[in-house]
Tab-separated table of C-alpha atoms in Angstrom:
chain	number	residue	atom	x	y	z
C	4	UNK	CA	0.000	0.000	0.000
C	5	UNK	CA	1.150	3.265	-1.119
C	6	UNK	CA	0.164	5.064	2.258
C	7	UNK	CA	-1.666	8.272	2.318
C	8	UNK	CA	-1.269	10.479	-0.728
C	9	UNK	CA	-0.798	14.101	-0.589
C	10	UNK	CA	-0.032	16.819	-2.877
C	11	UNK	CA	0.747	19.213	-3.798
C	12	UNK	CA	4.039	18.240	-1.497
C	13	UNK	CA	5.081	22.334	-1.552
C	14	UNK	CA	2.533	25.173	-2.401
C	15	UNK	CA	3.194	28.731	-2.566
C	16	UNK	CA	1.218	31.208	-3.305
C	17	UNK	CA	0.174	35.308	-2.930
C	18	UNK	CA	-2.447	36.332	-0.302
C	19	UNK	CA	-5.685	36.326	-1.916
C	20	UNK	CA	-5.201	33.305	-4.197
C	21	UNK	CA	-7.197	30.063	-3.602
C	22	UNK	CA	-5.027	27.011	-2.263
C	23	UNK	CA	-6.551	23.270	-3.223
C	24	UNK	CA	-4.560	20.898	-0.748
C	25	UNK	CA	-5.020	17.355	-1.398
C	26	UNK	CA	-5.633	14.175	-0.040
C	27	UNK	CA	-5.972	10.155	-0.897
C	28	UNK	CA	-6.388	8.131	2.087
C	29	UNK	CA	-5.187	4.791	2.521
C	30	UNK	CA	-7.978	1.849	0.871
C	31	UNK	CA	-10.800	0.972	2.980
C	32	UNK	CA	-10.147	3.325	5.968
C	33	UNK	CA	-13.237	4.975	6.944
C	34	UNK	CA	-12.077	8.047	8.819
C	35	UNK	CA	-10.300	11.021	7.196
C	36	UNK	CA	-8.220	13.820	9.063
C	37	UNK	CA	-7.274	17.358	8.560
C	38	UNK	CA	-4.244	19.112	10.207
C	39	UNK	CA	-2.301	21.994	10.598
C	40	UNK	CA	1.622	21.956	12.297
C	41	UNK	CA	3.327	25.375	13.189
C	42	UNK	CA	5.731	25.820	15.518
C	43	UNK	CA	3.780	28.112	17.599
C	44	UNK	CA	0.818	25.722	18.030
C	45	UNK	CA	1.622	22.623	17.114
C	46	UNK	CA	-0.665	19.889	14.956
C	47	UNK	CA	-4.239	20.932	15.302
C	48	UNK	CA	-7.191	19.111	14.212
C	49	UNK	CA	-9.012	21.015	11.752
C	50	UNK	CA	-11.913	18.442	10.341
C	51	UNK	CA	-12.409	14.961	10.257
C	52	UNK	CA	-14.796	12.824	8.501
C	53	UNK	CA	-15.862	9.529	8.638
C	54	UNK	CA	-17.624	7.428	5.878
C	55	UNK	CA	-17.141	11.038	3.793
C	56	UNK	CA	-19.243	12.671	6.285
C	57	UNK	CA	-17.769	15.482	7.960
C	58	UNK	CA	-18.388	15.065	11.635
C	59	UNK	CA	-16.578	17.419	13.800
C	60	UNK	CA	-15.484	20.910	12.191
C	61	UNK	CA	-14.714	23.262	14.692
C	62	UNK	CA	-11.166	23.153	14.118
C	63	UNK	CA	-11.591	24.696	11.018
C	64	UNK	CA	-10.293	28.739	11.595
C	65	UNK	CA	-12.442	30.461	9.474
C	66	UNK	CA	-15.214	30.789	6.914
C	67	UNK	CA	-11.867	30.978	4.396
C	68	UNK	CA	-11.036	27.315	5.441
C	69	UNK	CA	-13.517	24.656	3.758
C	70	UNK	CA	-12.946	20.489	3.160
C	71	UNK	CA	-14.733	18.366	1.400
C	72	UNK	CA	-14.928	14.694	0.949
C	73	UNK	CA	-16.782	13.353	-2.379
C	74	UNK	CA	-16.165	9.924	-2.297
C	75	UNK	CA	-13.804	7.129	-0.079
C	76	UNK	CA	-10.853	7.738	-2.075
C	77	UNK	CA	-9.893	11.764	-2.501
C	78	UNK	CA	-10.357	14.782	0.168
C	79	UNK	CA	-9.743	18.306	-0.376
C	80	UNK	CA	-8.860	21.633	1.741
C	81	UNK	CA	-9.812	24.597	0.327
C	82	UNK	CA	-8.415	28.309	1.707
C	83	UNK	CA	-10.042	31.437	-0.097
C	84	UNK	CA	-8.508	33.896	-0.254
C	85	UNK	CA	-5.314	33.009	1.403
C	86	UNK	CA	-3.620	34.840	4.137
C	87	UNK	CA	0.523	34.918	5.602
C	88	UNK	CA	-1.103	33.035	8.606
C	89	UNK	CA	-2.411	30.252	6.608
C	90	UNK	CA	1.414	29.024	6.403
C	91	UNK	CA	2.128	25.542	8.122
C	92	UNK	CA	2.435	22.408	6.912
C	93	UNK	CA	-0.711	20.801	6.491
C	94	UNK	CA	-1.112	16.949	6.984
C	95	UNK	CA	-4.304	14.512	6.190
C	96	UNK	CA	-4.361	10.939	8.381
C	97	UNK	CA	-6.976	8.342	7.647
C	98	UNK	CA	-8.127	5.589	10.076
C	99	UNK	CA	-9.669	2.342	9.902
C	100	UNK	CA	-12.410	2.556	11.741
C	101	UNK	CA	-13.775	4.726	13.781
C	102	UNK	CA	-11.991	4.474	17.162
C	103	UNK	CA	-9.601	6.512	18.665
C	104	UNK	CA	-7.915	3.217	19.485
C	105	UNK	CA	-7.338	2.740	16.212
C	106	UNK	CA	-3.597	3.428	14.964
C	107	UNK	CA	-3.618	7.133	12.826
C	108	UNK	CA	-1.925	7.198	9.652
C	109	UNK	CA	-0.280	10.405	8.708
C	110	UNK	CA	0.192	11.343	5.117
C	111	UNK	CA	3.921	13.380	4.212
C	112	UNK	CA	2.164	16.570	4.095
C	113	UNK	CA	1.687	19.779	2.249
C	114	UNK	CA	4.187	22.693	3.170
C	115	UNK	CA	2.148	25.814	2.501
C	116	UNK	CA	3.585	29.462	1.955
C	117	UNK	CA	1.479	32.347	1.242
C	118	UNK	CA	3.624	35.642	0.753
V	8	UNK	CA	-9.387	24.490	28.729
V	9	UNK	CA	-8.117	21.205	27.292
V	10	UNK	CA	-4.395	20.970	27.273
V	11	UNK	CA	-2.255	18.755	26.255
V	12	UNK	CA	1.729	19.244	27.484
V	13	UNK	CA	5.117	18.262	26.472
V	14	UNK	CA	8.411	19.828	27.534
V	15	UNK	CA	9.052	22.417	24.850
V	16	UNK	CA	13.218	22.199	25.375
V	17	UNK	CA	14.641	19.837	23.503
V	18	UNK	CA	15.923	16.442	25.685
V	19	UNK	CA	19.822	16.073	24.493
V	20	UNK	CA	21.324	12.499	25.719
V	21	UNK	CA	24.256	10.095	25.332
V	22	UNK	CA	23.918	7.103	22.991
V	23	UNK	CA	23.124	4.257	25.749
V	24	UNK	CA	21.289	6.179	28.036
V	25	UNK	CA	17.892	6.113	28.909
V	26	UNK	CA	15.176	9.052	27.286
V	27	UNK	CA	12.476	10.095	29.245
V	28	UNK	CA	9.547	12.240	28.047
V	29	UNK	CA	7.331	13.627	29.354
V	30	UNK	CA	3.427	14.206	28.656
V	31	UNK	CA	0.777	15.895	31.262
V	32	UNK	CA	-2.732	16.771	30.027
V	33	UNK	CA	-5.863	18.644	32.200
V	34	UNK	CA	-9.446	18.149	31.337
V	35	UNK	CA	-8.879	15.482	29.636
V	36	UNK	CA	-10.284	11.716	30.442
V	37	UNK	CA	-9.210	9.680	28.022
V	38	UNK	CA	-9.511	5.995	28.015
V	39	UNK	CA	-6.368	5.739	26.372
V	40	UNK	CA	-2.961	7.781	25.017
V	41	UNK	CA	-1.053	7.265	22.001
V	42	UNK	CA	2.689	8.253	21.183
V	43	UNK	CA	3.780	9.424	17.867
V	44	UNK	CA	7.239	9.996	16.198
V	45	UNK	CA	7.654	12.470	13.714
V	46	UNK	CA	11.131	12.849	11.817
V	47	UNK	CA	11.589	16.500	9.645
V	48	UNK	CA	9.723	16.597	6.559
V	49	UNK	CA	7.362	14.137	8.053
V	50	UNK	CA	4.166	13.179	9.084
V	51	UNK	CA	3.887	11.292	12.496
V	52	UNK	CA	4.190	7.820	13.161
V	53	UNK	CA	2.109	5.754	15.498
V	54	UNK	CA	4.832	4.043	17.766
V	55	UNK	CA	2.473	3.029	20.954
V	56	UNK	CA	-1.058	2.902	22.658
V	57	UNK	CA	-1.632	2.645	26.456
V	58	UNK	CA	-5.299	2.362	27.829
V	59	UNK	CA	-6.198	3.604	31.125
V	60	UNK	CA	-6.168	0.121	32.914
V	61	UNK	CA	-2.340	-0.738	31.448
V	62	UNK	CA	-0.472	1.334	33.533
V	63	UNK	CA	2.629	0.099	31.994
V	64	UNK	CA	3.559	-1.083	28.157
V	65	UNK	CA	6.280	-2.083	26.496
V	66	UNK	CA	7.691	-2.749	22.488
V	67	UNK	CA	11.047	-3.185	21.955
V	68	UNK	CA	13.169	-0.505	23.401
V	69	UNK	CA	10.540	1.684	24.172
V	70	UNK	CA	8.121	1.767	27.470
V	71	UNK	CA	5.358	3.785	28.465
V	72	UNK	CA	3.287	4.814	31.707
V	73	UNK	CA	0.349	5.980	31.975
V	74	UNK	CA	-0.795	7.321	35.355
V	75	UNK	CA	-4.537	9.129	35.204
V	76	UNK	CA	-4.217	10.207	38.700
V	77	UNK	CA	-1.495	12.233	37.790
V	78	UNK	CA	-2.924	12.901	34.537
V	79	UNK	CA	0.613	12.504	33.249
V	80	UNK	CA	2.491	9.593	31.034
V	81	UNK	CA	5.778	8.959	30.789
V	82	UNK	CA	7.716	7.647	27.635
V	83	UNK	CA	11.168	6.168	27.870
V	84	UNK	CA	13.705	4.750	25.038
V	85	UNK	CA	16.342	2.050	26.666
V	86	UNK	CA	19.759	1.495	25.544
V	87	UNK	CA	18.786	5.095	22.826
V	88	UNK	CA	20.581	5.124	19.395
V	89	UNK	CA	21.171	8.247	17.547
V	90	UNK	CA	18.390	6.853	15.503
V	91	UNK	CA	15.956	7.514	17.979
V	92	UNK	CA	16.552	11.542	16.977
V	93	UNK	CA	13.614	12.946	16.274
V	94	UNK	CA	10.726	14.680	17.541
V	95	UNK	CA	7.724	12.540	19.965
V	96	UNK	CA	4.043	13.374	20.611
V	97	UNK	CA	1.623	12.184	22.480
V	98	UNK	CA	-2.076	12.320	21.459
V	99	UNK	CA	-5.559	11.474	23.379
V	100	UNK	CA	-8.948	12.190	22.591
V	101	UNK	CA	-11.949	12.704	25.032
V	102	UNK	CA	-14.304	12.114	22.263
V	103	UNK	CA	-13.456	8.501	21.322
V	104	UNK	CA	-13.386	10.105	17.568
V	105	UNK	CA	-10.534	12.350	16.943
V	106	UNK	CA	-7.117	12.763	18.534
V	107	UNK	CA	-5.707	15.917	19.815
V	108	UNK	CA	-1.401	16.156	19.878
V	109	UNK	CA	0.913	17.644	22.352
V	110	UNK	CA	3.557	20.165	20.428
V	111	UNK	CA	6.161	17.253	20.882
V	112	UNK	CA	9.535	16.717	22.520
V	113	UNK	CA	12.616	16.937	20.179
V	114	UNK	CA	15.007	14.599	21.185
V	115	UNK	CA	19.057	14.253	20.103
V	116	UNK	CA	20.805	11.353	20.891
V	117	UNK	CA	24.474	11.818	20.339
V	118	UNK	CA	27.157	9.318	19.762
């Protein structure tokens, strides 16, 4: 298995553009995660889904921020318009079920600059 | 407010010597706690889970306690490698869904 895919692996961008991050999660995992890593505050949950359903949102900052999950096999992370903040590294984990017991697997993530 | 805490300074050691990090969380009551290791350019990497009724676990090299009267688990690396460089979270959820990281420990184990 290939893992979780993201991409792109490096974005960057001007404030005000739109940023599409990425995501494949790994075959037959039913729960999909959102994060962000900065130095300052570490990896924070921004959404999660399970079965494509999003389930828990309120890690997401802003109106700006949006995710969506169409079918098992792709997720995407939408910022418009993009701000300096928004830059982190942004990382997408699936799970197989729907524990928290149940191991997370991170994908290599999405370094994000927005001059 | 839930938080979850990890020494921020990084834990420099001697190759042979034990690590011990450190994790202490408050309003949390999770059932269980997970350990991550993350290496730069990264994502995290599940190493270990602990439920509440373990106290103790061990894989390998690596052990971990997990003391809920404390609130507070502790995560040690035997015998350490320089190898074993690299940054270590713990994570625990209150929801049973999603899990919530510490900022992490950077460790250096020098030859």
């Amino acid at each position: 298995d290939a893992g979780v895919i993201q991409s792109p692996r490096h974005e960057v961008t001007e404030m005000g553009q739109e940023v599409t991050l990425r995501c494949k999660p790994i075959s037959g995992h039913n729960s999909l995660f959102w994060y962000r890593q900065t130095m300052m505050r570490g990896l924070e949950l921004l959404i999660y889904f399970n079965n494509n359903v999003p389930i828990d949102d309120s890690g997401m900052p802003e109106d700006r921020f949006s995710a969506k999950m169409p079918n098992a096999s792709f997720s995407t992370l939408k910022i418009q318009p993009s701000e300096p903040r928004d830059s982190a590294v942004y990382f997408c984990a699936s799970r197989p079920g729907q524990g928290s017991t149940d191991t997370q697997y991170f994908g290599p993530g999405t370094r994000l600059t927005v001059l | 407010s839930q938080k979850i805490e990890q020494n921020s300074e990084a834990l420099n050691i001697q190759e042979g010597k034990t690590a011990t990090l450190t994790c202490n969380y408050t309003n949390y009551s999770p059932a269980y706690l997970q350990w991550y290791r993350q290496d730069p350019g990264r994502g995290p990497v599940f190493l270990l889970l602990i439920r509440e009724n373990e106290k103790e676990k061990r894989k390998e090299r690596l052990k971990v306690t997990f003391d809920t009267t404390l609130k507070q688990s502790l995560f040690h690396i035997t015998a350490s490698q320089p190898a074993d460089s690299a940054t270590y979270l713990c994570a625990l959820s209150n929801s049973g869904y999603a899990l919530n990281f510490g900022k992490g420990t950077s460790l250096l184990v020098t030859p």
